[in-house]
PDB file of C-alpha atoms in Angstrom:
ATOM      1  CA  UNK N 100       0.000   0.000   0.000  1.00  0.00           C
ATOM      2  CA  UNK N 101       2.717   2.391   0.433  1.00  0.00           C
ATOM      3  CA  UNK N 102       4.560   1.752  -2.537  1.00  0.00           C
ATOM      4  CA  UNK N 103       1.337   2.268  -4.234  1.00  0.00           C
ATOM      5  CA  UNK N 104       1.510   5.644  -2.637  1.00  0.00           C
ATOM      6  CA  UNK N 105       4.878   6.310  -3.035  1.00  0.00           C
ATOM      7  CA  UNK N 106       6.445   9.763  -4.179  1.00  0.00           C
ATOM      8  CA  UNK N 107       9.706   9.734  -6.162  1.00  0.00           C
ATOM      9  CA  UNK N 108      12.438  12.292  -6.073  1.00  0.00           C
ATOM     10  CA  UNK N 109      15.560  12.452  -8.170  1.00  0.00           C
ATOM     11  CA  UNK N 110      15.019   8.408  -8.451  1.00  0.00           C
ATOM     12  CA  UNK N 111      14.643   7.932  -4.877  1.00  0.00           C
ATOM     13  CA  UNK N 112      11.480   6.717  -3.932  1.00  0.00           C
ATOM     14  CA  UNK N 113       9.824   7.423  -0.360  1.00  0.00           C
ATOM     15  CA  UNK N 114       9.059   3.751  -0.307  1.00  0.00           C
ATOM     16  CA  UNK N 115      12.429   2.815  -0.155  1.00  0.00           C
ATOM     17  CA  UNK N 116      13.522   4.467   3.724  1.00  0.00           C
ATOM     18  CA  UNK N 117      13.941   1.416   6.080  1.00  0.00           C
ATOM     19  CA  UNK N 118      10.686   2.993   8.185  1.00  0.00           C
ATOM     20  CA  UNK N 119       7.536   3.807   7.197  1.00  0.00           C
ATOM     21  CA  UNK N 120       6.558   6.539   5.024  1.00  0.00           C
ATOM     22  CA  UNK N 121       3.114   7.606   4.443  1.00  0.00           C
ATOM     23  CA  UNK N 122       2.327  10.384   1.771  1.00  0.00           C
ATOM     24  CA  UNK N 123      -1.295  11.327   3.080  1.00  0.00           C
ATOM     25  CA  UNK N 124      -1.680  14.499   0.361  1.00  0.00           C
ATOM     26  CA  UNK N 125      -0.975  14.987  -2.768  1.00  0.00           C
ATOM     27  CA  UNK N 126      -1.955  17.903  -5.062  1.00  0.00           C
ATOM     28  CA  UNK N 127      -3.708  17.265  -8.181  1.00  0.00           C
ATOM     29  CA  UNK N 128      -2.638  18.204 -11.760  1.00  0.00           C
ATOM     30  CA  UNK N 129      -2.280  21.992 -11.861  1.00  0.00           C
ATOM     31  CA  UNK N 130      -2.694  24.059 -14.837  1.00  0.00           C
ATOM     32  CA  UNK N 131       0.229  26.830 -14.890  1.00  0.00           C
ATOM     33  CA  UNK N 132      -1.211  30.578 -15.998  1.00  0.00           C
ATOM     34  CA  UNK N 133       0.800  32.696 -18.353  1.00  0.00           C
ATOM     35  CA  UNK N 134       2.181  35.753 -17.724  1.00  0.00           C
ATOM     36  CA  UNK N 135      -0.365  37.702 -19.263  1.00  0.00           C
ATOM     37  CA  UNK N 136      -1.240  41.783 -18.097  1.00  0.00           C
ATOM     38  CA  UNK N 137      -4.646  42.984 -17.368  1.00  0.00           C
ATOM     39  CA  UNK N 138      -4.762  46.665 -18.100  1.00  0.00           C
ATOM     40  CA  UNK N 139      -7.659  48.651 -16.313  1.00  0.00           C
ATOM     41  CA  UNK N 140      -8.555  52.249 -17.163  1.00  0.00           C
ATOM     42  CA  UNK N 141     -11.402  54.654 -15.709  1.00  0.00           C
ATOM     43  CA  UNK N 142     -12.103  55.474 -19.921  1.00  0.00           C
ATOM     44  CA  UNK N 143     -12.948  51.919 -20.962  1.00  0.00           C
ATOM     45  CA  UNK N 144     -15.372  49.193 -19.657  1.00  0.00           C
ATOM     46  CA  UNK N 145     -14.282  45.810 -19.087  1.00  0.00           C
ATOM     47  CA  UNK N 146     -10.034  45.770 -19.498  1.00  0.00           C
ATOM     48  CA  UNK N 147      -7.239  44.994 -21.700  1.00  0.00           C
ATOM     49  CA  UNK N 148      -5.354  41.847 -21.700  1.00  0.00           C
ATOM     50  CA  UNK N 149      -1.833  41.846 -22.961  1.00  0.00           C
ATOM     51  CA  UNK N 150      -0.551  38.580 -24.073  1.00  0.00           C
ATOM     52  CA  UNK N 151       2.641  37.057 -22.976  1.00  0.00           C
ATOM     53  CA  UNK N 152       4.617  34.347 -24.152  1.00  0.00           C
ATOM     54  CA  UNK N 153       5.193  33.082 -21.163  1.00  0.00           C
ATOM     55  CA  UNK N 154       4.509  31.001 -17.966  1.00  0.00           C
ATOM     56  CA  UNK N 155       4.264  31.852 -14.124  1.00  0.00           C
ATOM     57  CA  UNK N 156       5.979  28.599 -11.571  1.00  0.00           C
ATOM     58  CA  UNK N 157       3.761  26.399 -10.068  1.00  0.00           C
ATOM     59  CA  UNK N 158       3.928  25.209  -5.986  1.00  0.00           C
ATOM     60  CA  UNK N 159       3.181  21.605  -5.660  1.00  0.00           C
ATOM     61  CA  UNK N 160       2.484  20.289  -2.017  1.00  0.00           C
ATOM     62  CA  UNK N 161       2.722  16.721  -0.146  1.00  0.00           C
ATOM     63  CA  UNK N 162       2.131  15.778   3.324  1.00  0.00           C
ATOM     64  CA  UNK N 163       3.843  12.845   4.838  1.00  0.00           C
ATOM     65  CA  UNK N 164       3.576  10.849   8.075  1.00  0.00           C
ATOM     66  CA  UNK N 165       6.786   9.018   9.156  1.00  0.00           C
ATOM     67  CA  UNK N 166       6.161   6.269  11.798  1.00  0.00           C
ATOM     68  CA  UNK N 167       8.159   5.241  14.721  1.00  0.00           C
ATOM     69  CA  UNK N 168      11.067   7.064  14.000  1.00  0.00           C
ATOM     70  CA  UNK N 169      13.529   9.575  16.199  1.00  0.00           C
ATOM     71  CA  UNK N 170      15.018  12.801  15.293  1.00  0.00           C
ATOM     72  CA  UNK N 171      17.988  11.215  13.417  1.00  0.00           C
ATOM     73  CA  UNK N 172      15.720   9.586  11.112  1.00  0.00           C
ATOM     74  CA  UNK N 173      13.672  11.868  11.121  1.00  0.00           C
ATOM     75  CA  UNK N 174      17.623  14.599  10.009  1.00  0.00           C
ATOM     76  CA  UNK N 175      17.413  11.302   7.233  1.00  0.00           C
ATOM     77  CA  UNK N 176      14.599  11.634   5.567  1.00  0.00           C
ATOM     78  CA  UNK N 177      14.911  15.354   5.167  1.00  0.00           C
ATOM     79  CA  UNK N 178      17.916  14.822   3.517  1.00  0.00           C
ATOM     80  CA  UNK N 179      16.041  13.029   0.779  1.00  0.00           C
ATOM     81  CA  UNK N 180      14.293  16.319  -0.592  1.00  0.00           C
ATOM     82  CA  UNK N 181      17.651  18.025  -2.652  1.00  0.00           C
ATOM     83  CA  UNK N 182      17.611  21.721  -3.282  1.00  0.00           C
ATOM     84  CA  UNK N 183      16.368  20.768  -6.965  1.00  0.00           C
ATOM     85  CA  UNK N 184      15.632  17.794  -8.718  1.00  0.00           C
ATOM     86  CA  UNK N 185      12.448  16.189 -10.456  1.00  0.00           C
ATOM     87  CA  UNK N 186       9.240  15.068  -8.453  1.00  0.00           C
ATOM     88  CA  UNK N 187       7.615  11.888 -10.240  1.00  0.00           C
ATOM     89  CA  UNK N 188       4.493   9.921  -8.364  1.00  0.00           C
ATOM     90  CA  UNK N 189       4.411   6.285  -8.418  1.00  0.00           C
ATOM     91  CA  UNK N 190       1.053   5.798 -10.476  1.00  0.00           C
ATOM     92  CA  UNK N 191       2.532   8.131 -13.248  1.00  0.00           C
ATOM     93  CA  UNK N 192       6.123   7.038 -13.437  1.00  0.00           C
ATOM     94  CA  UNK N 193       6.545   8.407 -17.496  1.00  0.00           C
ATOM     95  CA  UNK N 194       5.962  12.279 -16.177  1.00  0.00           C
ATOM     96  CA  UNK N 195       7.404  14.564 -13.854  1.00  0.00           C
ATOM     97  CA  UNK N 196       7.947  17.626 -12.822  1.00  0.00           C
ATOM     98  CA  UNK N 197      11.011  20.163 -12.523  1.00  0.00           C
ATOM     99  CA  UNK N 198      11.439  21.684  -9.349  1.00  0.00           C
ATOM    100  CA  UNK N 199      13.775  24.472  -9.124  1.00  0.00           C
ATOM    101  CA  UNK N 200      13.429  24.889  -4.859  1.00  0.00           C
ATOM    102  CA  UNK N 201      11.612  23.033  -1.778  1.00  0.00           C
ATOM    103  CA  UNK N 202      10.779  24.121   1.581  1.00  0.00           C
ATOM    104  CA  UNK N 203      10.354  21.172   4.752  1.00  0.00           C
ATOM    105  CA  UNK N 204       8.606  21.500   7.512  1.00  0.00           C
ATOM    106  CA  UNK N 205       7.737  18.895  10.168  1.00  0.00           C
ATOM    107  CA  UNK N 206       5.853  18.829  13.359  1.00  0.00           C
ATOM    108  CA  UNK N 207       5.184  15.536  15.947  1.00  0.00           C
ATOM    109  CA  UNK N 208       2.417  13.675  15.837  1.00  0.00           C
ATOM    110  CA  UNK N 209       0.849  13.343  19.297  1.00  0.00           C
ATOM    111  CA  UNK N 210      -1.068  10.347  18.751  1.00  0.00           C
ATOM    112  CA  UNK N 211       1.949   7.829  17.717  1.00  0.00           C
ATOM    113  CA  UNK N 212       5.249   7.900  17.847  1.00  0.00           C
ATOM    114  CA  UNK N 213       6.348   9.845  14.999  1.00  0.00           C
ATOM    115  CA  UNK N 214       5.958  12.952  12.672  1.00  0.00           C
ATOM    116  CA  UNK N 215       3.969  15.000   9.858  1.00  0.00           C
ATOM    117  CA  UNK N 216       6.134  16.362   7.482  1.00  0.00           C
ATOM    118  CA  UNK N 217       4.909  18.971   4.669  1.00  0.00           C
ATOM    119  CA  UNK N 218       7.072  19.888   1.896  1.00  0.00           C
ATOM    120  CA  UNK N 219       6.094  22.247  -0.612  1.00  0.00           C
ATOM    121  CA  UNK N 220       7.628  22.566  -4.260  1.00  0.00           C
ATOM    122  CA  UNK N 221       8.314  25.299  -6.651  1.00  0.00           C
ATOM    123  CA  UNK N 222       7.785  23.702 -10.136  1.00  0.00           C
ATOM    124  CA  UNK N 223       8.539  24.479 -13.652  1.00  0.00           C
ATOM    125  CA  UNK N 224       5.069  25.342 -15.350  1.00  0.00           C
ATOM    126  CA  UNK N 225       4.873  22.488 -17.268  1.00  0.00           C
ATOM    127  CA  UNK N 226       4.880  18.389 -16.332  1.00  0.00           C
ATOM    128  CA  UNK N 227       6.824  16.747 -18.647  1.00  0.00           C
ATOM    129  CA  UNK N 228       7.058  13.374 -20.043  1.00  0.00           C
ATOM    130  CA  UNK N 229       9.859  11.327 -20.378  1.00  0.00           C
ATOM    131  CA  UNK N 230      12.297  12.999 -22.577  1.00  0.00           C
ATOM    132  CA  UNK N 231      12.989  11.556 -26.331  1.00  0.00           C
ATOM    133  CA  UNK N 232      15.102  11.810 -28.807  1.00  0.00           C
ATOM    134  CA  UNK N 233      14.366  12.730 -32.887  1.00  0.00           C
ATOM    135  CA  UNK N 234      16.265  12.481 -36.113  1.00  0.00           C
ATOM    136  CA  UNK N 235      14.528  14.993 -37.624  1.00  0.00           C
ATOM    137  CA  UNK N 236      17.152  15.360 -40.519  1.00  0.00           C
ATOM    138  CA  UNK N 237      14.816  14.220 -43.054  1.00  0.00           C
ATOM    139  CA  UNK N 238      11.572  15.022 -41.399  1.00  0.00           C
ATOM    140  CA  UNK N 239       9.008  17.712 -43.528  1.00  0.00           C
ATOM    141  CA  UNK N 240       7.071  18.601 -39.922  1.00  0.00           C
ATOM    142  CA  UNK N 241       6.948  17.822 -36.081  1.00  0.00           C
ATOM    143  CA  UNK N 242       3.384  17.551 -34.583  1.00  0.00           C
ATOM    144  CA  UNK N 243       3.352  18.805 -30.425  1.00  0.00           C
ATOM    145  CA  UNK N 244       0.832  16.355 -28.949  1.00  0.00           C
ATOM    146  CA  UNK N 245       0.739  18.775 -25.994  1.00  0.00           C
ATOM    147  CA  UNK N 246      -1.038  21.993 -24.845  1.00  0.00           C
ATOM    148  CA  UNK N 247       2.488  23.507 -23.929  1.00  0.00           C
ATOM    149  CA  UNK N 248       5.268  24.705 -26.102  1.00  0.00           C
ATOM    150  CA  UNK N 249       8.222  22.606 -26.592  1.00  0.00           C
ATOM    151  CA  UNK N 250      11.418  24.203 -25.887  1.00  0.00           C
ATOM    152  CA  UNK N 251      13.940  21.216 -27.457  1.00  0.00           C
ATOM    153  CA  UNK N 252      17.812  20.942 -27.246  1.00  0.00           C
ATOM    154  CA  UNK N 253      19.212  20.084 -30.777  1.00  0.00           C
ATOM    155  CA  UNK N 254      22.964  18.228 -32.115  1.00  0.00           C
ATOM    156  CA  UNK N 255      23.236  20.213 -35.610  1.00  0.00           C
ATOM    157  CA  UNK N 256      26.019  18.334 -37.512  1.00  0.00           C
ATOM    158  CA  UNK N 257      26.986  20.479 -40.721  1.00  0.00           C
ATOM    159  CA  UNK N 258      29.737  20.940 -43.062  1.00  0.00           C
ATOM    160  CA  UNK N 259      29.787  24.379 -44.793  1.00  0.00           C
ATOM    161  CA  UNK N 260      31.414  27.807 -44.877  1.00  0.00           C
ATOM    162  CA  UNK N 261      28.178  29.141 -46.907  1.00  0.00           C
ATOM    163  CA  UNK N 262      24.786  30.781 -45.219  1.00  0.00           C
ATOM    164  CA  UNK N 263      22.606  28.301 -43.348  1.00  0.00           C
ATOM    165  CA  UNK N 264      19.158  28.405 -42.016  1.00  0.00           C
ATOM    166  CA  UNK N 265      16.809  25.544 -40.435  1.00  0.00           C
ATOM    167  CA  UNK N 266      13.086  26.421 -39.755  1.00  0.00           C
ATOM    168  CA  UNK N 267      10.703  24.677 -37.708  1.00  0.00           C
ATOM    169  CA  UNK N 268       7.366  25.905 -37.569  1.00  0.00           C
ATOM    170  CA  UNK N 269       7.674  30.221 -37.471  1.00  0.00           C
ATOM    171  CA  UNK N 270      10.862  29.865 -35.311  1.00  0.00           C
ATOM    172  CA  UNK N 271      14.047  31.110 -37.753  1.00  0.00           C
ATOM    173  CA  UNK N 272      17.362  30.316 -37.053  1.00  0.00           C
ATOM    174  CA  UNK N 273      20.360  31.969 -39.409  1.00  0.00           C
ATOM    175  CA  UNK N 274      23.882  30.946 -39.221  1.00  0.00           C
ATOM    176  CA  UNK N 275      25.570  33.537 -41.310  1.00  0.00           C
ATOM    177  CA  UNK N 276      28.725  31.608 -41.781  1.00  0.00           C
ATOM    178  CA  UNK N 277      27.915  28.593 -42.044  1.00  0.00           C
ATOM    179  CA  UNK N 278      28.722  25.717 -39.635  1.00  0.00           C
ATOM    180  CA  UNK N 279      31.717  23.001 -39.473  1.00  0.00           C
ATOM    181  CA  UNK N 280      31.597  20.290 -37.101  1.00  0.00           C
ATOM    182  CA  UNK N 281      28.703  19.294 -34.584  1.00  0.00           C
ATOM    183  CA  UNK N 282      26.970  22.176 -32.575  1.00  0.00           C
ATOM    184  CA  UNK N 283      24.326  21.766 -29.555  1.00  0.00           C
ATOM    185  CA  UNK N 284      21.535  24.227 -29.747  1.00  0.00           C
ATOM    186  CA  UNK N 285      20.138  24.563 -26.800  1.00  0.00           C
ATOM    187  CA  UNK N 286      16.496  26.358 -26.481  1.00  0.00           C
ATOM    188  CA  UNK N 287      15.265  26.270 -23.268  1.00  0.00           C
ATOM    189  CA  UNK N 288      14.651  29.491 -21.718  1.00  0.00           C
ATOM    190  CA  UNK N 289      17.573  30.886 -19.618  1.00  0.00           C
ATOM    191  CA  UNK N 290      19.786  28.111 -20.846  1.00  0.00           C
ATOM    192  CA  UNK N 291      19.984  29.490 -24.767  1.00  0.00           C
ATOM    193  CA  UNK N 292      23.021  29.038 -26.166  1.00  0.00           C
ATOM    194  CA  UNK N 293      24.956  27.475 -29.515  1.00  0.00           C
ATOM    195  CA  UNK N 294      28.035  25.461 -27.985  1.00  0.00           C
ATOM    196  CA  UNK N 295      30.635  23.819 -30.334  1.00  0.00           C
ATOM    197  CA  UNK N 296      30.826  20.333 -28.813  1.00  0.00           C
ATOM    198  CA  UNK N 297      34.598  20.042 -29.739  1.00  0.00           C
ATOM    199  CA  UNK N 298      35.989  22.141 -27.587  1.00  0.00           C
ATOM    200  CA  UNK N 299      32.703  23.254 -25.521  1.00  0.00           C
ATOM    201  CA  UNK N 300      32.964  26.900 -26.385  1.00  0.00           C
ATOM    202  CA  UNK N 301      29.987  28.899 -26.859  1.00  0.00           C
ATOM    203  CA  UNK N 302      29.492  30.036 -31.008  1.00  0.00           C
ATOM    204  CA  UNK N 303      26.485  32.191 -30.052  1.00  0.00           C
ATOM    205  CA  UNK N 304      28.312  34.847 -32.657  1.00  0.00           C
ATOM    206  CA  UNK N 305      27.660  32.236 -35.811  1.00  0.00           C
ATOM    207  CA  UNK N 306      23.547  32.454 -35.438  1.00  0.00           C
ATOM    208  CA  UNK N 307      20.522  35.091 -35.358  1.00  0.00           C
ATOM    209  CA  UNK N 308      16.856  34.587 -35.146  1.00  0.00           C
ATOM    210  CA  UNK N 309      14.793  33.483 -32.436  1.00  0.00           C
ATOM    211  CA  UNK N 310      15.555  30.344 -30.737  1.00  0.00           C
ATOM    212  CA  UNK N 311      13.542  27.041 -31.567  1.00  0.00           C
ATOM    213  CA  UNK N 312      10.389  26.442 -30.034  1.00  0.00           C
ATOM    214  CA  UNK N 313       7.918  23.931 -31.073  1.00  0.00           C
ATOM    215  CA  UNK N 314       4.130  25.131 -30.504  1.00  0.00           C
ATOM    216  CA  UNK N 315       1.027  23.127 -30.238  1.00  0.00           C
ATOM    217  CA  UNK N 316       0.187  21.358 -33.756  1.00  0.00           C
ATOM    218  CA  UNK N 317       2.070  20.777 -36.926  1.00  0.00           C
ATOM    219  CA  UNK N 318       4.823  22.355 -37.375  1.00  0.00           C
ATOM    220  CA  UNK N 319       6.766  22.681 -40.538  1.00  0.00           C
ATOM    221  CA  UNK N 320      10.603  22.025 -41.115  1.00  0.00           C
ATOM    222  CA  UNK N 321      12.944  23.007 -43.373  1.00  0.00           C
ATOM    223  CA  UNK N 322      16.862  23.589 -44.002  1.00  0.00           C
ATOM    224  CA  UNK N 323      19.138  24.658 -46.490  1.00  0.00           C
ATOM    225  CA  UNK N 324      21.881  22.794 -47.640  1.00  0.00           C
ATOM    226  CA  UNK N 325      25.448  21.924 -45.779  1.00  0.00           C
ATOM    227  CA  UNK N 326      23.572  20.050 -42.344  1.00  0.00           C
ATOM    228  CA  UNK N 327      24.347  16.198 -42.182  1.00  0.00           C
ATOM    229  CA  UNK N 328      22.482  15.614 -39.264  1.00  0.00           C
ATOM    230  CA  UNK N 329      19.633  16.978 -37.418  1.00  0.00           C
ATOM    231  CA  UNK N 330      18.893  15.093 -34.451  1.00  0.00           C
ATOM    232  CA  UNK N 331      16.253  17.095 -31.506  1.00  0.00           C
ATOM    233  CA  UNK N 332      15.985  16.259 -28.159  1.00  0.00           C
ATOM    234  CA  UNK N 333      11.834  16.119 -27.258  1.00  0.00           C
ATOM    235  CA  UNK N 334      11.000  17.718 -23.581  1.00  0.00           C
ATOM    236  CA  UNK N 335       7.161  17.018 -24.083  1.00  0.00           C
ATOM    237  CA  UNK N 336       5.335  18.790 -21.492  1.00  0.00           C
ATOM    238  CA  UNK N 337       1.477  19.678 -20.682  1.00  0.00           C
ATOM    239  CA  UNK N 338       0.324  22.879 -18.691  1.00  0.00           C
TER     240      UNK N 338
END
């Protein structure tokens, strides 16, 4: 029974401490809102929504009860919850979620011999399924199966000193002189970058345009010559 209610972080699962842990609550799925502005002025009825690209954190929360335990097992199972990691429940095992901090509290429990222990998560927006990779060299389109943009890591292999470009969906990227060797193109936001994977220096001067992100639907792909390889890393996630 309390495997079957099991919560797993980083690939540790609660299940696994050598006394029991119960996880009484557990949140259900939550839908992250984006960042959008409401404007409000005294000269027009209703308001004005300005629409961001963009998506606030989410706080996830789970309450435990640890049984027959003392304080240093009690210092042991708080070590379990890392400063960041990835939260994955035991009846869901292909998603999880990103969380980028954690805050523990824990109280006694007067009635047995042990204590309640809440910890509360501050997510990424989206929960994500297992991540997968795509040779999309040859592919005309990508269809997202989600509700949430796709922000994917690509390995462009290429062999040119001419203009390049690769397209997917209304996402252009330009690389002005051309690339040699294999690059990583990494889109996620805050982590945006085009490293060489040689010598692991950043080449963010050898492309323009926005970085890559694959929206809901079909999207389209295309390429001029001089790549070899194409091959995208999939972070499906749903909001």
């Amino acid at each position: 029974m309390i495997k079957l209610n099991s919560l797993i972080l980083n690939g540790e699962s609660s299940a696994d401490f050598p006394f029991l842990v119960a996880v009484e609550e557990v949140p259900g799925i939550v839908r992250a809102n984006k960042k959008d502005r409401i404007l409000k002025t005294d000269y027009a009825s209703g308001a004005m929504k300005q629409s961001v690209d963009a998506y606030d954190t989410i706080d996830l929360q789970f309450i435990f009860y640890i049984h027959d335990v003392n304080r240093d097992q009690l210092r042991q199972f708080k070590s379990w919850f890392k400063d960041e990691g990835t939260i994955t429940r035991y009846d869901d095992p292909k998603m999880h979620y990103n969380y980028l901090s954690v805050e523990v509290e824990s109280k006694p429990l007067d009635e047995v011999y042990g204590y309640e222990v809440t910890a509360t998560f501050l997510c990424e927006p989206f929960e994500y399924e297992e991540e997968q990779p795509l040779d999309i060299t040859n592919l005309k389109s990508i269809t997202n199966h989600t509700n949430a943009v796709m922000y994917p890591k690509i390995i462009l292999t290429a062999e040119s000193s001419q203009p390049m470009s690769l397209v997917v969906g209304q996402y252009h990227m330009y690389f002005h002189k051309g690339l040699r060797g294999e690059y990583e193109l990494e889109c996620k936001h805050g982590l945006q970058n085009l490293v060489n994977k040689k010598n692991g220096e950043l080449a963010n001067d050898l492309v323009k345009g926005r970085f890559i992100e694959v929206v809901p639907g079909e999207n389209s792909i295309s390429k001029t010559a001089g790549f070899t390889s194409i091959k995208m890393l999939c972070r499906w996630g749903w909001r």
